[in-house]
Amino acid sequence: MNSKNVLILGAGVSGLTTAHKLLQAGHKVTIWSKERDGDFPSTSSNAYAMWVPVKIDSDPRVERWADESFSEFEKLSHSPSTGVAMKEIFVLRQTHEEPWYAQKLACFRHARAEEISADYKDAHVLDAAPVIDPPVYLSWLRKEVLAAGGSFVQRTVENFSDCPSEYSAIINCTGLGARQLVGDKELHPERVQVVKIKSNGFDKVVIDDEGPNKRACIVPHDDYIKLGAVFDGEKESLEVDDTLTKDILERCSRMVPGFKAELADVLSVARALRPERALTRVEVEKLADGRSVVHNYGHDGMGYILSHGIAAEIVGYLNAL
Ligand SMILES: Cc1cc2nc3c(=O)[nH]c(=O)nc-3n(C[C@H](O)[C@H](O)[C@H](O)COP(=O)(O)OP(=O)(O)OC[C@H]3O[C@@H](n4cnc5c(N)ncnc54)[C@H](O)[C@@H]3O)c2cc1C
């Protein structure tokens, strides 16, 4: 392998994971991002950041990337300082049917009646799947990158020609920033409001994607519980909506028997934008000056789920250049 001098644009979960894998593979890595060094972008830091099974028929790589990430996160869960833990995940259902992964995942089961509210017919349960605490995990990744010789610079790129020629390859991990950087019209923001509440001993992830509390979610961590809901709207404002906070607390309290979340429990509220794209863009593009850009953006609600698999794929691309 010939070691390359690589510039990564973006310090979210995609940029950091790619940096970590490239450094482990012997490449030299610099990361440029809009945030001050040590800060993390709002999308990656506010994510629920759980692993659930995904596959997309038109891109078979997605299922493989998710599987590879599961294995990596499972290994990381043995070190608590990474912020990765294996937890029970309940996906509430309005019907009783087998998911596509029922035979594939040994940790899959249907919920027992006493585990779910009467509003639901079933839940697809993963008994132990990765749940990542973003601020802890991103800080851990950043430290790993620094310890392996990577460096961070606060800098916004308007065009790939801003990237000095000393970098023989550029990795585009700019998330929604790719709308400006490469004019990608297929990327759209989806707004999510997240409410952190005090821990109360509840330790399961619960998601309602289709039922009466549709698109609400409960994600417990060591020091807090994250509640959230996706909502529609044209504006990209990250201003918090207090009415929605109340609605999220009520929806989450209805989702699980015995779970209660009240305004007095709230630690903080934030909004974040999810980078929606019909297909995550992971491909090599040749620039006019002969250098290669590897695109790694548009992960939708799968940025963590796919992160390790995609980073390993990019190492393969660079080794082959
Ligand atoms: C509430 C919420 C819940 C989610 N839950 C999950 C989940 O459970 N599981 C999951 O896998 N995913 C989940 N996601 C999705 C996941 O968070 C994203 O897919 C992922 O964080 C995207 O990471 P990224 O690094 O690609 O982009 P970002 O985190 O947006 O980072 C983009 C980076 O690019 C930099 N940048 C942008 N433009 C430029 C430029 N021109 N020049 C230099 N730098 C630039 C920014 O400064 C930033 O550092 C969730 C998202 C949200 C909001």
Coordinates of C-alpha atoms and ligand atoms in Angstrom, one line a residue:
M1 CA 0.0 0.0 0.0
N2 CA 1.3 3.5 -0.7
S3 CA 0.5 5.9 2.0
K4 CA -1.6 8.9 0.9
N5 CA -1.9 12.4 2.2
V6 CA -5.7 12.7 2.7
L7 CA -7.9 15.7 3.4
I8 CA -11.3 14.9 5.0
L9 CA -14.0 17.6 4.8
G10 CA -16.3 17.2 7.8
A11 CA -15.9 16.2 11.5
G12 CA -19.2 14.5 12.1
V13 CA -19.5 10.7 12.6
S14 CA -18.7 10.1 8.9
G15 CA -15.6 12.2 8.8
L16 CA -14.2 11.0 12.1
T17 CA -14.9 7.3 11.5
T18 CA -13.3 7.6 8.0
A19 CA -10.3 9.4 9.5
H20 CA -9.9 6.8 12.1
K21 CA -9.9 3.9 9.6
L22 CA -7.6 5.7 7.2
L23 CA -5.1 6.4 9.9
Q24 CA -5.2 2.8 11.1
A25 CA -4.5 1.8 7.4
G26 CA -1.3 4.0 7.4
H27 CA -2.6 7.1 5.6
K28 CA -1.9 10.7 6.7
V29 CA -5.1 12.5 7.6
T30 CA -6.1 16.2 8.0
I31 CA -9.7 17.1 8.8
W32 CA -11.3 20.4 7.9
S33 CA -14.7 21.4 9.2
K34 CA -16.8 24.5 10.0
E35 CA -16.8 23.8 13.8
R36 CA -14.2 25.1 16.2
D37 CA -11.7 22.3 17.0
G38 CA -13.3 20.2 19.7
D39 CA -16.9 21.0 18.8
F40 CA -19.1 18.6 16.9
P41 CA -21.8 19.3 14.3
S42 CA -25.4 19.4 15.5
T43 CA -26.6 16.5 13.3
S44 CA -24.0 14.0 14.5
S45 CA -24.2 15.2 18.2
N46 CA -28.0 15.2 18.5
A47 CA -28.6 11.8 16.8
Y48 CA -30.4 9.0 18.6
A49 CA -27.4 7.0 17.3
M50 CA -28.8 3.5 17.6
W51 CA -28.2 0.5 15.4
V52 CA -31.2 -1.1 13.7
P53 CA -31.1 -3.5 10.7
V54 CA -31.3 -1.7 7.3
K55 CA -31.2 -2.8 3.7
I56 CA -31.9 -1.1 0.4
D57 CA -32.6 -3.3 -2.6
S58 CA -31.1 -0.9 -5.1
D59 CA -27.8 -0.7 -3.1
P60 CA -26.8 -4.0 -1.7
R61 CA -23.7 -2.4 0.0
V62 CA -26.0 -0.9 2.6
E63 CA -26.8 -4.1 4.4
R64 CA -23.1 -5.1 4.4
W65 CA -22.0 -1.7 5.8
A66 CA -24.6 -2.0 8.6
D67 CA -23.5 -5.6 9.4
E68 CA -19.8 -4.5 9.5
S69 CA -20.7 -1.5 11.7
F70 CA -22.6 -3.8 14.1
S71 CA -19.5 -5.9 14.7
E72 CA -17.3 -2.9 15.2
F73 CA -19.7 -1.3 17.7
E74 CA -20.2 -4.6 19.5
K75 CA -16.4 -4.7 20.1
L76 CA -16.3 -1.0 21.2
S77 CA -19.1 -1.7 23.7
H78 CA -16.6 -3.6 25.8
S79 CA -14.8 -0.3 26.6
P80 CA -17.3 2.0 28.4
S81 CA -15.1 5.1 27.6
T82 CA -16.3 4.8 23.9
G83 CA -19.9 5.6 24.8
V84 CA -21.2 2.5 23.0
A85 CA -23.5 0.1 24.9
M86 CA -25.5 -2.9 23.8
K87 CA -29.2 -2.4 24.8
E88 CA -32.7 -3.7 24.1
I89 CA -34.4 -1.9 21.2
F90 CA -38.2 -2.1 20.7
V91 CA -39.7 -1.0 17.4
L92 CA -43.4 -0.8 18.1
R93 CA -45.8 -2.2 15.5
Q94 CA -49.4 -1.9 14.5
T95 CA -49.4 -5.4 13.0
H96 CA -47.9 -8.8 13.9
E97 CA -45.5 -9.9 11.1
E98 CA -42.0 -11.2 10.6
P99 CA -39.4 -8.6 9.7
W100 CA -37.0 -9.4 6.9
Y101 CA -34.2 -9.9 9.4
A102 CA -36.1 -12.3 11.7
Q103 CA -34.0 -15.3 10.7
K104 CA -30.8 -13.3 10.3
L105 CA -30.3 -11.8 13.7
A106 CA -30.0 -14.1 16.7
C107 CA -30.9 -11.2 19.0
F108 CA -34.4 -10.7 17.3
R109 CA -37.7 -11.6 19.1
H110 CA -41.2 -10.4 19.2
A111 CA -42.3 -8.5 22.3
R112 CA -44.2 -10.2 25.1
A113 CA -47.7 -8.7 25.7
E114 CA -46.8 -7.2 29.1
E115 CA -43.8 -5.3 27.6
I116 CA -45.9 -3.0 25.3
S117 CA -48.8 -0.7 25.7
A118 CA -52.3 -1.9 24.5
D119 CA -52.1 0.7 21.7
Y120 CA -49.7 -1.6 19.9
K121 CA -50.1 -5.2 18.5
D122 CA -46.4 -6.1 18.6
A123 CA -42.9 -4.8 18.8
H124 CA -39.8 -6.1 16.9
V125 CA -37.2 -6.4 19.7
L126 CA -33.4 -6.6 19.4
D127 CA -32.2 -8.0 22.7
A128 CA -28.8 -6.4 22.4
A129 CA -27.9 -3.9 19.7
P130 CA -25.5 -0.9 19.7
V131 CA -26.7 2.3 21.2
I132 CA -24.2 5.1 21.0
D133 CA -24.0 8.2 23.2
P134 CA -22.9 10.8 20.6
P135 CA -21.0 13.4 22.7
V136 CA -19.0 10.6 24.4
Y137 CA -18.4 8.6 21.2
L138 CA -17.5 11.6 19.0
S139 CA -15.0 12.8 21.7
W140 CA -13.5 9.3 21.9
L141 CA -13.2 9.1 18.1
R142 CA -11.6 12.5 18.0
K143 CA -9.0 11.5 20.6
E144 CA -8.2 8.3 18.7
V145 CA -7.7 10.4 15.5
L146 CA -5.4 12.8 17.3
A147 CA -3.4 10.0 19.0
A148 CA -2.9 8.3 15.6
G149 CA -1.5 11.5 14.1
G150 CA -4.5 13.1 12.5
S151 CA -5.1 16.9 12.8
F152 CA -8.1 19.2 12.8
V153 CA -8.5 22.6 11.2
Q154 CA -11.5 24.9 11.3
R155 CA -12.0 25.8 7.7
T156 CA -15.0 26.0 5.3
V157 CA -14.4 24.9 1.7
E158 CA -16.3 26.6 -1.1
N159 CA -14.9 24.5 -3.8
F160 CA -12.6 21.4 -4.1
S161 CA -10.1 23.8 -5.8
D162 CA -9.7 25.3 -2.3
C163 CA -8.0 22.1 -1.2
P164 CA -4.2 22.4 -1.6
S165 CA -2.5 20.0 -4.1
E166 CA -0.4 18.4 -1.3
Y167 CA -3.6 16.4 -0.6
S168 CA -3.7 13.6 -3.2
A169 CA -7.2 12.5 -2.1
I170 CA -10.2 14.4 -0.6
I171 CA -13.0 12.7 1.2
N172 CA -16.3 14.6 1.2
C173 CA -18.1 14.0 4.5
T174 CA -19.9 17.3 4.6
G175 CA -23.4 16.0 5.3
L176 CA -26.0 18.5 4.3
G177 CA -23.1 20.9 3.4
A178 CA -22.9 18.9 0.1
R179 CA -25.9 20.8 -1.1
Q180 CA -23.6 23.9 -1.5
L181 CA -20.3 22.2 -2.0
V182 CA -21.3 19.9 -4.9
G183 CA -24.8 21.3 -5.7
D184 CA -26.5 18.0 -4.8
K185 CA -30.3 18.6 -5.2
E186 CA -31.2 15.2 -4.0
L187 CA -30.2 16.1 -0.4
H188 CA -33.0 17.4 1.9
P189 CA -33.0 18.2 5.6
E190 CA -35.5 16.5 7.8
R191 CA -36.1 18.3 11.1
V192 CA -36.0 16.5 14.5
Q193 CA -36.4 18.0 17.9
V194 CA -34.7 16.2 20.7
V195 CA -35.4 16.6 24.5
K196 CA -32.9 15.4 27.1
I197 CA -34.5 14.4 30.4
K198 CA -33.0 13.2 33.7
S199 CA -32.4 9.5 33.9
N200 CA -35.1 7.6 35.7
G201 CA -33.9 4.0 35.5
F202 CA -35.6 3.3 32.2
D203 CA -33.0 1.6 30.0
K204 CA -34.7 0.4 26.7
V205 CA -34.8 2.1 23.4
V206 CA -38.4 2.4 22.1
I207 CA -39.4 3.7 18.7
D208 CA -42.8 4.3 17.2
D209 CA -42.5 4.8 13.4
E210 CA -46.1 4.0 12.4
G211 CA -48.5 4.0 15.3
P212 CA -50.5 6.6 17.4
N213 CA -47.2 8.2 18.6
K214 CA -45.7 8.1 15.2
R215 CA -42.1 9.1 14.8
A216 CA -41.4 9.5 18.5
C217 CA -38.4 7.8 20.1
I218 CA -36.9 7.1 23.6
V219 CA -33.2 6.5 23.9
P220 CA -31.6 6.1 27.3
H221 CA -27.9 6.7 28.1
D222 CA -25.9 6.5 31.3
D223 CA -26.6 10.1 32.4
Y224 CA -29.8 11.1 30.6
I225 CA -32.6 9.9 28.4
K226 CA -33.0 11.4 24.9
L227 CA -36.6 11.8 23.6
G228 CA -37.4 13.0 20.1
A229 CA -39.7 13.3 17.2
V230 CA -39.3 14.0 13.5
F231 CA -41.6 16.7 12.2
D232 CA -42.3 18.1 8.8
G233 CA -41.9 21.7 7.7
E234 CA -40.1 23.7 5.1
K235 CA -38.0 25.9 7.3
E236 CA -34.5 24.8 8.4
S237 CA -34.6 26.9 11.6
L238 CA -32.9 25.2 14.6
E239 CA -35.0 27.3 17.0
V240 CA -36.7 25.1 19.5
D241 CA -40.5 24.9 19.6
D242 CA -41.8 24.6 23.2
T243 CA -45.2 23.3 22.1
L244 CA -43.4 20.4 20.4
T245 CA -41.3 19.7 23.6
K246 CA -44.6 19.2 25.5
D247 CA -45.9 17.0 22.7
I248 CA -42.8 14.9 22.6
L249 CA -43.0 14.3 26.4
E250 CA -46.6 13.3 26.1
R251 CA -46.1 11.0 23.1
C252 CA -43.1 9.2 24.8
S253 CA -45.1 8.8 28.0
R254 CA -47.9 7.1 26.1
M255 CA -45.5 4.8 24.3
V256 CA -44.4 2.5 27.1
P257 CA -46.4 1.3 30.2
G258 CA -44.9 2.9 33.3
F259 CA -42.7 5.5 31.5
K260 CA -43.3 9.1 32.5
A261 CA -41.6 12.2 31.2
E262 CA -42.5 15.6 32.5
L263 CA -41.4 19.2 31.9
A264 CA -39.7 19.2 35.3
D265 CA -37.4 16.4 34.0
V266 CA -36.1 18.3 31.0
L267 CA -32.4 19.0 31.0
S268 CA -32.1 20.6 27.5
V269 CA -33.9 20.8 24.1
A270 CA -32.3 21.0 20.7
R271 CA -33.1 20.7 17.0
A272 CA -31.1 19.0 14.3
L273 CA -31.4 18.3 10.6
R274 CA -31.2 14.8 9.2
P275 CA -29.5 14.5 5.8
E276 CA -32.2 12.7 3.7
R277 CA -31.2 11.3 0.3
A278 CA -32.8 8.4 -1.6
L279 CA -29.4 6.7 -1.7
T280 CA -26.3 7.5 0.5
R281 CA -23.6 8.7 -1.8
V282 CA -20.4 6.7 -1.5
E283 CA -18.4 6.8 -4.7
V284 CA -15.1 8.1 -6.2
E285 CA -15.1 11.1 -8.5
K286 CA -12.1 12.3 -10.5
L287 CA -11.4 16.0 -10.4
A288 CA -10.2 18.0 -13.4
D289 CA -6.7 18.2 -11.8
G290 CA -6.5 14.4 -11.7
R291 CA -7.1 14.0 -7.9
S292 CA -9.9 11.8 -6.5
V293 CA -12.7 12.9 -4.3
V294 CA -14.5 10.1 -2.4
H295 CA -18.1 11.2 -1.5
N296 CA -19.5 10.0 1.8
Y297 CA -22.7 11.8 2.6
G298 CA -26.4 11.7 2.6
H299 CA -26.8 9.0 5.2
D300 CA -30.4 9.8 6.2
G301 CA -31.1 8.2 9.6
M302 CA -28.2 5.7 9.1
G303 CA -25.0 7.8 9.6
Y304 CA -24.0 5.8 12.6
I305 CA -25.4 2.5 11.4
L306 CA -23.3 2.6 8.2
S307 CA -20.3 4.5 9.5
H308 CA -17.7 1.7 10.0
G309 CA -18.7 -0.3 6.9
I310 CA -18.4 2.8 4.7
A311 CA -15.1 3.8 6.2
A312 CA -13.7 0.4 5.5
E313 CA -14.9 0.6 1.9
I314 CA -13.2 4.0 1.5
V315 CA -9.9 2.5 2.8
G316 CA -10.3 0.0 0.0
Y317 CA -10.8 2.7 -2.6
L318 CA -7.8 4.7 -1.5
N319 CA -5.5 1.6 -1.4
A320 CA -6.5 0.9 -5.0
L321 CA -5.9 4.4 -6.3
Ligands
LIG1 C1 -32.3 13.4 15.9 C2 -31.6 12.5 15.0 C3 -31.6 11.2 15.2 C4 -30.8 10.3 14.4 N1 -30.8 9.0 14.8 C5 -29.9 8.2 14.1 C6 -29.8 6.8 14.5 O1 -30.4 6.3 15.4 N2 -28.9 6.0 13.8 C7 -28.1 6.5 12.8 O2 -27.3 5.8 12.3 N3 -28.3 7.8 12.4 C8 -29.1 8.6 13.0 N4 -29.3 9.9 12.6 C9 -28.6 10.3 11.4 C10 -27.2 10.6 11.6 O3 -27.1 11.5 12.7 C11 -26.6 11.3 10.4 O4 -26.7 10.5 9.3 C12 -25.1 11.5 10.6 O5 -24.8 12.2 11.8 C13 -24.5 12.3 9.5 O6 -23.1 12.5 9.8 P1 -22.1 13.3 8.9 O7 -20.8 13.2 9.6 O8 -22.3 12.7 7.5 O9 -22.7 14.7 8.8 P2 -22.7 15.9 9.9 O10 -22.8 15.4 11.3 O11 -23.8 16.9 9.5 O12 -21.3 16.6 9.7 C14 -21.0 17.3 8.6 C15 -19.6 18.0 8.7 O13 -19.3 18.6 7.5 C16 -18.8 19.9 7.8 N5 -19.0 20.7 6.6 C17 -20.1 20.9 5.9 N6 -19.9 21.7 4.8 C18 -18.6 22.0 4.8 C19 -17.7 22.7 4.0 N7 -18.2 23.4 2.9 N8 -16.4 22.8 4.3 C20 -15.9 22.2 5.4 N9 -16.6 21.4 6.2 C21 -18.0 21.3 6.0 C22 -19.5 20.3 9.0 O14 -18.8 21.4 9.6 C23 -19.6 19.0 9.8 O15 -18.3 18.9 10.5 C24 -30.1 10.8 13.3 C25 -30.1 12.2 13.1 C26 -30.8 13.0 13.9 C27 -30.8 14.5 13.6

